Amino acid sequence: MDDAVQIITEIFREGPLRITFSEPEEGGGVVRAVLRPMSSSKAKYQLEKQAGTKVFHENWPESDAIERAVALFASFRRINATTAVAEHALRRTKKGKLLYQRTKKEAALPKALPHNRQKNYILKEGEDIRPLKDLGIFTAEGKVAAPMYDKYRQINRFIELIDDVAAKDPRPEWHIVDFGCGKSYLTFVVYYYFTKILQKKVKIAGFDLKQDVIEKCNRLAKEYGYDGLTFYCGDIADYRPETKPDMIISLHACDTATDLVLYHGVRTEVDYIFSVPCCQHELNAVMKPNSTSLLADYGILQERFAALATDALRAGMLEYAGYKTQVLEFVDLVHSPKNLLLRASRRKTPMSESQRDKVAQKIRKLLDEVGAVPSIVRLLGFAYTTTDSETGSE
């Protein structure tokens, strides 16, 4: 472990922008953890831990951050870290051997880059966006905090993808639902975008399972003066809207929760769906590859194939349900492995029967290949039967 201590110490010496702990040891409840710097005088870093469908946060002072990181690595076998000057990959094999690689980053671009990047973003530096300041992405002066640039870019990317459709839509008032809103920084920014940038009326309802988080978000909405923004504690499965939503958004709804988000979008005939899936375990656990059986010999390849197949089936089912659907890169893969976004717009003119049949054939062919029926297929009532398939759990 002494070598690991030296490597982790070097990562902190370079100034980590992001440290991801993955491949947990057997018996550990936490499946993934991400450490990011904070713009705060009380804490230097924030650790986000995922245990099942729940996410927890810890604030780390700089004084013992290295010691805590070393202790945390004992529960995982892999660290991937990004610093200002390099990418670090550290892995401990099952036999305890350490494998390490450091890749130096290319030289920074000329100083004119910050000016160029700013003019291309919808949420510009200098604007008084309270949620971004509270998150630590903006400083008190409205400048992007250097360690938080990746998060700033991620939020802007989400707003840009919404802007592609919302800016062209003439409706004067919007009803939006955010499923699995969490601490809701994105929800607040979406509200800001519609009211301040588009100058449209908007009512947004955010849903999450954590009562304390919901209470805090409602307090912040009142503090910001966001009168059209309300948060509710509840399960996605129980959602029944009083008013038909115009748009549904979801950032990192875990596993089959994403399928419930898409199901509610189709069920309510919402016009726009923006969903960034999170972990996708269901299909990998039950799939029985047929023509792709070689994947079963390599667990990590089957896991990645299952995740991509899940999103392909989600996109295909949305097409079959009457939506023009795109699968877009949300952020650069180097910043997050959860980098795909499903953007769906309800078609004004239904597909012809022959077009719909072609989509159905593609869906059935992929289901044949994976040998299982995931939640999105069952939720949307797609007709498919096979004696080899197993149904996953919702």
JSON list of C-alpha atoms in Angstrom, two decimals, residues 76-234:
[
{"chain": "A", "resi": 76, "resn": "PHE", "atom": "CA", "xyz": [-11.99, -0.33, -4.17]},
{"chain": "A", "resi": 77, "resn": "ARG", "atom": "CA", "xyz": [-9.64, -1.76, -6.77]},
{"chain": "A", "resi": 78, "resn": "ARG", "atom": "CA", "xyz": [-9.50, 1.16, -9.21]},
{"chain": "A", "resi": 79, "resn": "ILE", "atom": "CA", "xyz": [-8.80, 4.90, -9.13]},
{"chain": "A", "resi": 80, "resn": "ASN", "atom": "CA", "xyz": [-9.08, 7.18, -12.16]},
{"chain": "A", "resi": 81, "resn": "ALA", "atom": "CA", "xyz": [-8.00, 10.75, -11.48]},
{"chain": "A", "resi": 82, "resn": "THR", "atom": "CA", "xyz": [-7.83, 13.93, -13.53]},
{"chain": "A", "resi": 83, "resn": "THR", "atom": "CA", "xyz": [-5.51, 16.74, -12.45]},
{"chain": "A", "resi": 84, "resn": "ALA", "atom": "CA", "xyz": [-4.54, 19.98, -14.09]},
{"chain": "A", "resi": 85, "resn": "VAL", "atom": "CA", "xyz": [-1.53, 18.34, -15.77]},
{"chain": "A", "resi": 86, "resn": "ALA", "atom": "CA", "xyz": [-2.21, 14.59, -16.10]},
{"chain": "A", "resi": 87, "resn": "GLU", "atom": "CA", "xyz": [-4.58, 11.62, -16.12]},
{"chain": "A", "resi": 88, "resn": "HIS", "atom": "CA", "xyz": [-3.89, 8.90, -13.53]},
{"chain": "A", "resi": 89, "resn": "ALA", "atom": "CA", "xyz": [-5.07, 5.27, -13.63]},
{"chain": "A", "resi": 90, "resn": "LEU", "atom": "CA", "xyz": [-4.33, 3.09, -10.59]},
{"chain": "A", "resi": 91, "resn": "ARG", "atom": "CA", "xyz": [-5.61, -0.46, -10.22]},
{"chain": "A", "resi": 92, "resn": "ARG", "atom": "CA", "xyz": [-5.06, -3.19, -7.65]},
{"chain": "A", "resi": 93, "resn": "THR", "atom": "CA", "xyz": [-5.42, -6.75, -8.97]},
{"chain": "A", "resi": 94, "resn": "LYS", "atom": "CA", "xyz": [-7.14, -9.50, -6.99]},
{"chain": "A", "resi": 95, "resn": "LYS", "atom": "CA", "xyz": [-3.66, -10.74, -6.02]},
{"chain": "A", "resi": 96, "resn": "GLY", "atom": "CA", "xyz": [-2.79, -7.30, -4.61]},
{"chain": "A", "resi": 97, "resn": "LYS", "atom": "CA", "xyz": [-0.47, -6.14, -7.40]},
{"chain": "A", "resi": 98, "resn": "LEU", "atom": "CA", "xyz": [-0.64, -2.43, -8.27]},
{"chain": "A", "resi": 99, "resn": "LEU", "atom": "CA", "xyz": [-0.88, -1.35, -11.90]},
{"chain": "A", "resi": 100, "resn": "TYR", "atom": "CA", "xyz": [-0.34, 2.36, -12.53]},
{"chain": "A", "resi": 101, "resn": "GLN", "atom": "CA", "xyz": [-0.25, 4.68, -15.53]},
{"chain": "A", "resi": 102, "resn": "ARG", "atom": "CA", "xyz": [0.18, 8.44, -15.69]},
{"chain": "A", "resi": 103, "resn": "THR", "atom": "CA", "xyz": [-0.58, 10.24, -18.93]},
{"chain": "A", "resi": 104, "resn": "LYS", "atom": "CA", "xyz": [0.57, 13.82, -19.25]},
{"chain": "A", "resi": 105, "resn": "LYS", "atom": "CA", "xyz": [-1.95, 16.26, -20.68]},
{"chain": "A", "resi": 106, "resn": "GLU", "atom": "CA", "xyz": [-1.21, 18.26, -23.77]},
{"chain": "A", "resi": 107, "resn": "ALA", "atom": "CA", "xyz": [-0.08, 21.84, -23.32]},
{"chain": "A", "resi": 108, "resn": "ALA", "atom": "CA", "xyz": [-2.86, 24.32, -22.61]},
{"chain": "A", "resi": 109, "resn": "LEU", "atom": "CA", "xyz": [-4.24, 26.38, -25.48]},
{"chain": "A", "resi": 110, "resn": "PRO", "atom": "CA", "xyz": [-3.50, 30.10, -25.74]},
{"chain": "A", "resi": 111, "resn": "LYS", "atom": "CA", "xyz": [-5.05, 32.43, -23.20]},
{"chain": "A", "resi": 112, "resn": "ALA", "atom": "CA", "xyz": [-7.68, 33.58, -25.69]},
{"chain": "A", "resi": 113, "resn": "LEU", "atom": "CA", "xyz": [-9.59, 30.31, -25.09]},
{"chain": "A", "resi": 114, "resn": "PRO", "atom": "CA", "xyz": [-11.58, 31.48, -22.01]},
{"chain": "A", "resi": 115, "resn": "HIS", "atom": "CA", "xyz": [-13.02, 34.35, -24.07]},
{"chain": "A", "resi": 116, "resn": "ASN", "atom": "CA", "xyz": [-13.96, 32.00, -26.90]},
{"chain": "A", "resi": 117, "resn": "ARG", "atom": "CA", "xyz": [-15.56, 29.45, -24.60]},
{"chain": "A", "resi": 118, "resn": "GLN", "atom": "CA", "xyz": [-17.63, 32.09, -22.81]},
{"chain": "A", "resi": 119, "resn": "LYS", "atom": "CA", "xyz": [-19.34, 33.52, -25.86]},
{"chain": "A", "resi": 120, "resn": "ASN", "atom": "CA", "xyz": [-20.54, 30.02, -26.88]},
{"chain": "A", "resi": 121, "resn": "TYR", "atom": "CA", "xyz": [-22.31, 29.26, -23.61]},
{"chain": "A", "resi": 122, "resn": "ILE", "atom": "CA", "xyz": [-25.92, 30.10, -22.80]},
{"chain": "A", "resi": 123, "resn": "LEU", "atom": "CA", "xyz": [-25.18, 30.50, -19.08]},
{"chain": "A", "resi": 124, "resn": "LYS", "atom": "CA", "xyz": [-22.46, 33.13, -19.26]},
{"chain": "A", "resi": 125, "resn": "GLU", "atom": "CA", "xyz": [-19.97, 34.22, -16.68]},
{"chain": "A", "resi": 126, "resn": "GLY", "atom": "CA", "xyz": [-20.93, 37.44, -14.93]},
{"chain": "A", "resi": 127, "resn": "GLU", "atom": "CA", "xyz": [-24.63, 36.60, -14.74]},
{"chain": "A", "resi": 128, "resn": "ASP", "atom": "CA", "xyz": [-26.20, 36.51, -11.29]},
{"chain": "A", "resi": 129, "resn": "ILE", "atom": "CA", "xyz": [-27.26, 32.84, -11.21]},
{"chain": "A", "resi": 130, "resn": "ARG", "atom": "CA", "xyz": [-27.68, 32.04, -7.53]},
{"chain": "A", "resi": 131, "resn": "PRO", "atom": "CA", "xyz": [-27.80, 28.22, -7.85]},
{"chain": "A", "resi": 132, "resn": "LEU", "atom": "CA", "xyz": [-24.45, 28.21, -9.67]},
{"chain": "A", "resi": 133, "resn": "LYS", "atom": "CA", "xyz": [-22.94, 30.36, -6.94]},
{"chain": "A", "resi": 134, "resn": "ASP", "atom": "CA", "xyz": [-24.33, 28.14, -4.19]},
{"chain": "A", "resi": 135, "resn": "LEU", "atom": "CA", "xyz": [-22.98, 25.08, -5.97]},
{"chain": "A", "resi": 136, "resn": "GLY", "atom": "CA", "xyz": [-19.55, 26.70, -6.08]},
{"chain": "A", "resi": 137, "resn": "ILE", "atom": "CA", "xyz": [-19.45, 26.72, -9.88]},
{"chain": "A", "resi": 138, "resn": "PHE", "atom": "CA", "xyz": [-19.55, 30.53, -9.91]},
{"chain": "A", "resi": 139, "resn": "THR", "atom": "CA", "xyz": [-17.56, 32.66, -7.52]},
{"chain": "A", "resi": 140, "resn": "ALA", "atom": "CA", "xyz": [-19.24, 35.54, -5.68]},
{"chain": "A", "resi": 141, "resn": "GLU", "atom": "CA", "xyz": [-18.13, 37.75, -8.60]},
{"chain": "A", "resi": 142, "resn": "GLY", "atom": "CA", "xyz": [-19.87, 35.50, -11.15]},
{"chain": "A", "resi": 143, "resn": "LYS", "atom": "CA", "xyz": [-16.71, 33.93, -12.57]},
{"chain": "A", "resi": 144, "resn": "VAL", "atom": "CA", "xyz": [-16.34, 30.20, -13.16]},
{"chain": "A", "resi": 145, "resn": "ALA", "atom": "CA", "xyz": [-14.31, 28.64, -10.35]},
{"chain": "A", "resi": 146, "resn": "ALA", "atom": "CA", "xyz": [-11.35, 26.91, -12.02]},
{"chain": "A", "resi": 147, "resn": "PRO", "atom": "CA", "xyz": [-11.88, 23.46, -10.43]},
{"chain": "A", "resi": 148, "resn": "MET", "atom": "CA", "xyz": [-15.58, 23.52, -11.39]},
{"chain": "A", "resi": 149, "resn": "TYR", "atom": "CA", "xyz": [-15.23, 24.19, -15.10]},
{"chain": "A", "resi": 150, "resn": "ASP", "atom": "CA", "xyz": [-16.21, 20.62, -16.04]},
{"chain": "A", "resi": 151, "resn": "LYS", "atom": "CA", "xyz": [-19.44, 20.89, -14.03]},
{"chain": "A", "resi": 152, "resn": "TYR", "atom": "CA", "xyz": [-20.12, 24.32, -15.61]},
{"chain": "A", "resi": 153, "resn": "ARG", "atom": "CA", "xyz": [-19.71, 22.82, -19.06]},
{"chain": "A", "resi": 154, "resn": "GLN", "atom": "CA", "xyz": [-21.97, 19.87, -18.18]},
{"chain": "A", "resi": 155, "resn": "ILE", "atom": "CA", "xyz": [-24.83, 22.10, -17.02]},
{"chain": "A", "resi": 156, "resn": "ASN", "atom": "CA", "xyz": [-24.45, 24.33, -20.06]},
{"chain": "A", "resi": 157, "resn": "ARG", "atom": "CA", "xyz": [-24.56, 21.32, -22.35]},
{"chain": "A", "resi": 158, "resn": "PHE", "atom": "CA", "xyz": [-27.87, 20.21, -20.85]},
{"chain": "A", "resi": 159, "resn": "ILE", "atom": "CA", "xyz": [-29.32, 23.70, -21.31]},
{"chain": "A", "resi": 160, "resn": "GLU", "atom": "CA", "xyz": [-28.02, 23.85, -24.89]},
{"chain": "A", "resi": 161, "resn": "LEU", "atom": "CA", "xyz": [-29.79, 20.60, -25.76]},
{"chain": "A", "resi": 162, "resn": "ILE", "atom": "CA", "xyz": [-33.03, 21.95, -24.29]},
{"chain": "A", "resi": 163, "resn": "ASP", "atom": "CA", "xyz": [-32.53, 25.26, -26.09]},
{"chain": "A", "resi": 164, "resn": "ASP", "atom": "CA", "xyz": [-32.36, 23.44, -29.44]},
{"chain": "A", "resi": 165, "resn": "VAL", "atom": "CA", "xyz": [-36.09, 22.72, -29.16]},
{"chain": "A", "resi": 166, "resn": "ALA", "atom": "CA", "xyz": [-37.46, 25.16, -26.58]},
{"chain": "A", "resi": 167, "resn": "ALA", "atom": "CA", "xyz": [-36.18, 28.31, -28.29]},
{"chain": "A", "resi": 168, "resn": "LYS", "atom": "CA", "xyz": [-38.14, 27.40, -31.43]},
{"chain": "A", "resi": 169, "resn": "ASP", "atom": "CA", "xyz": [-41.34, 26.41, -29.63]},
{"chain": "A", "resi": 170, "resn": "PRO", "atom": "CA", "xyz": [-43.88, 29.28, -29.57]},
{"chain": "A", "resi": 171, "resn": "ARG", "atom": "CA", "xyz": [-45.85, 28.25, -26.48]},
{"chain": "A", "resi": 172, "resn": "PRO", "atom": "CA", "xyz": [-45.89, 31.08, -23.90]},
{"chain": "A", "resi": 173, "resn": "GLU", "atom": "CA", "xyz": [-46.04, 28.85, -20.81]},
{"chain": "A", "resi": 174, "resn": "TRP", "atom": "CA", "xyz": [-44.35, 25.56, -19.96]},
{"chain": "A", "resi": 175, "resn": "HIS", "atom": "CA", "xyz": [-45.09, 22.77, -17.52]},
{"chain": "A", "resi": 176, "resn": "ILE", "atom": "CA", "xyz": [-41.99, 20.69, -16.74]},
{"chain": "A", "resi": 177, "resn": "VAL", "atom": "CA", "xyz": [-41.33, 17.69, -14.49]},
{"chain": "A", "resi": 178, "resn": "ASP", "atom": "CA", "xyz": [-37.89, 16.76, -13.17]},
{"chain": "A", "resi": 179, "resn": "PHE", "atom": "CA", "xyz": [-37.71, 13.15, -11.97]},
{"chain": "A", "resi": 180, "resn": "GLY", "atom": "CA", "xyz": [-35.01, 12.22, -9.45]},
{"chain": "A", "resi": 181, "resn": "CYS", "atom": "CA", "xyz": [-34.08, 15.86, -9.02]},
{"chain": "A", "resi": 182, "resn": "GLY", "atom": "CA", "xyz": [-31.75, 15.31, -6.03]},
{"chain": "A", "resi": 183, "resn": "LYS", "atom": "CA", "xyz": [-30.28, 18.59, -4.81]},
{"chain": "A", "resi": 184, "resn": "SER", "atom": "CA", "xyz": [-31.88, 20.17, -7.89]},
{"chain": "A", "resi": 185, "resn": "TYR", "atom": "CA", "xyz": [-29.16, 22.52, -9.07]},
{"chain": "A", "resi": 186, "resn": "LEU", "atom": "CA", "xyz": [-30.05, 21.56, -12.63]},
{"chain": "A", "resi": 187, "resn": "THR", "atom": "CA", "xyz": [-33.74, 22.12, -11.89]},
{"chain": "A", "resi": 188, "resn": "PHE", "atom": "CA", "xyz": [-33.02, 25.63, -10.63]},
{"chain": "A", "resi": 189, "resn": "VAL", "atom": "CA", "xyz": [-30.91, 26.39, -13.70]},
{"chain": "A", "resi": 190, "resn": "VAL", "atom": "CA", "xyz": [-33.63, 25.13, -16.06]},
{"chain": "A", "resi": 191, "resn": "TYR", "atom": "CA", "xyz": [-36.09, 27.43, -14.28]},
{"chain": "A", "resi": 192, "resn": "TYR", "atom": "CA", "xyz": [-33.63, 30.31, -14.70]},
{"chain": "A", "resi": 193, "resn": "TYR", "atom": "CA", "xyz": [-33.23, 29.51, -18.40]},
{"chain": "A", "resi": 194, "resn": "PHE", "atom": "CA", "xyz": [-36.96, 29.57, -19.14]},
{"chain": "A", "resi": 195, "resn": "THR", "atom": "CA", "xyz": [-37.82, 32.65, -17.06]},
{"chain": "A", "resi": 196, "resn": "LYS", "atom": "CA", "xyz": [-34.73, 34.83, -17.54]},
{"chain": "A", "resi": 197, "resn": "ILE", "atom": "CA", "xyz": [-33.35, 33.83, -20.94]},
{"chain": "A", "resi": 198, "resn": "LEU", "atom": "CA", "xyz": [-36.47, 32.75, -22.85]},
{"chain": "A", "resi": 199, "resn": "GLN", "atom": "CA", "xyz": [-38.68, 35.12, -20.88]},
{"chain": "A", "resi": 200, "resn": "LYS", "atom": "CA", "xyz": [-41.41, 32.48, -20.69]},
{"chain": "A", "resi": 201, "resn": "LYS", "atom": "CA", "xyz": [-43.73, 31.49, -17.86]},
{"chain": "A", "resi": 202, "resn": "VAL", "atom": "CA", "xyz": [-42.86, 28.10, -16.43]},
{"chain": "A", "resi": 203, "resn": "LYS", "atom": "CA", "xyz": [-44.05, 25.74, -13.72]},
{"chain": "A", "resi": 204, "resn": "ILE", "atom": "CA", "xyz": [-41.59, 23.04, -12.73]},
{"chain": "A", "resi": 205, "resn": "ALA", "atom": "CA", "xyz": [-42.25, 20.13, -10.37]},
{"chain": "A", "resi": 206, "resn": "GLY", "atom": "CA", "xyz": [-39.24, 18.28, -8.99]},
{"chain": "A", "resi": 207, "resn": "PHE", "atom": "CA", "xyz": [-39.60, 14.77, -7.53]},
{"chain": "A", "resi": 208, "resn": "ASP", "atom": "CA", "xyz": [-37.21, 12.87, -5.27]},
{"chain": "A", "resi": 209, "resn": "LEU", "atom": "CA", "xyz": [-37.38, 10.27, -2.50]},
{"chain": "A", "resi": 210, "resn": "LYS", "atom": "CA", "xyz": [-35.40, 12.20, 0.12]},
{"chain": "A", "resi": 211, "resn": "GLN", "atom": "CA", "xyz": [-37.68, 14.29, 2.34]},
{"chain": "A", "resi": 212, "resn": "ASP", "atom": "CA", "xyz": [-34.86, 16.44, 3.79]},
{"chain": "A", "resi": 213, "resn": "VAL", "atom": "CA", "xyz": [-33.57, 17.27, 0.31]},
{"chain": "A", "resi": 214, "resn": "ILE", "atom": "CA", "xyz": [-37.06, 18.21, -0.87]},
{"chain": "A", "resi": 215, "resn": "GLU", "atom": "CA", "xyz": [-37.58, 20.51, 2.11]},
{"chain": "A", "resi": 216, "resn": "LYS", "atom": "CA", "xyz": [-34.27, 22.25, 1.47]},
{"chain": "A", "resi": 217, "resn": "CYS", "atom": "CA", "xyz": [-35.06, 22.69, -2.24]},
{"chain": "A", "resi": 218, "resn": "ASN", "atom": "CA", "xyz": [-38.43, 24.27, -1.46]},
{"chain": "A", "resi": 219, "resn": "ARG", "atom": "CA", "xyz": [-36.72, 26.68, 0.95]},
{"chain": "A", "resi": 220, "resn": "LEU", "atom": "CA", "xyz": [-34.19, 27.64, -1.73]},
{"chain": "A", "resi": 221, "resn": "ALA", "atom": "CA", "xyz": [-36.92, 28.11, -4.37]},
{"chain": "A", "resi": 222, "resn": "LYS", "atom": "CA", "xyz": [-38.64, 30.55, -2.03]},
{"chain": "A", "resi": 223, "resn": "GLU", "atom": "CA", "xyz": [-35.34, 32.29, -1.25]},
{"chain": "A", "resi": 224, "resn": "TYR", "atom": "CA", "xyz": [-34.54, 32.69, -4.95]},
{"chain": "A", "resi": 225, "resn": "GLY", "atom": "CA", "xyz": [-38.02, 33.98, -5.70]},
{"chain": "A", "resi": 226, "resn": "TYR", "atom": "CA", "xyz": [-38.72, 31.08, -8.06]},
{"chain": "A", "resi": 227, "resn": "ASP", "atom": "CA", "xyz": [-42.49, 31.04, -7.49]},
{"chain": "A", "resi": 228, "resn": "GLY", "atom": "CA", "xyz": [-43.22, 28.53, -10.26]},
{"chain": "A", "resi": 229, "resn": "LEU", "atom": "CA", "xyz": [-40.85, 25.91, -8.87]},
{"chain": "A", "resi": 230, "resn": "THR", "atom": "CA", "xyz": [-42.12, 23.30, -6.38]},
{"chain": "A", "resi": 231, "resn": "PHE", "atom": "CA", "xyz": [-40.56, 20.08, -5.08]},
{"chain": "A", "resi": 232, "resn": "TYR", "atom": "CA", "xyz": [-42.34, 16.92, -3.95]},
{"chain": "A", "resi": 233, "resn": "CYS", "atom": "CA", "xyz": [-41.26, 13.82, -2.08]},
{"chain": "A", "resi": 234, "resn": "GLY", "atom": "CA", "xyz": [-42.48, 10.73, -3.91]}
]
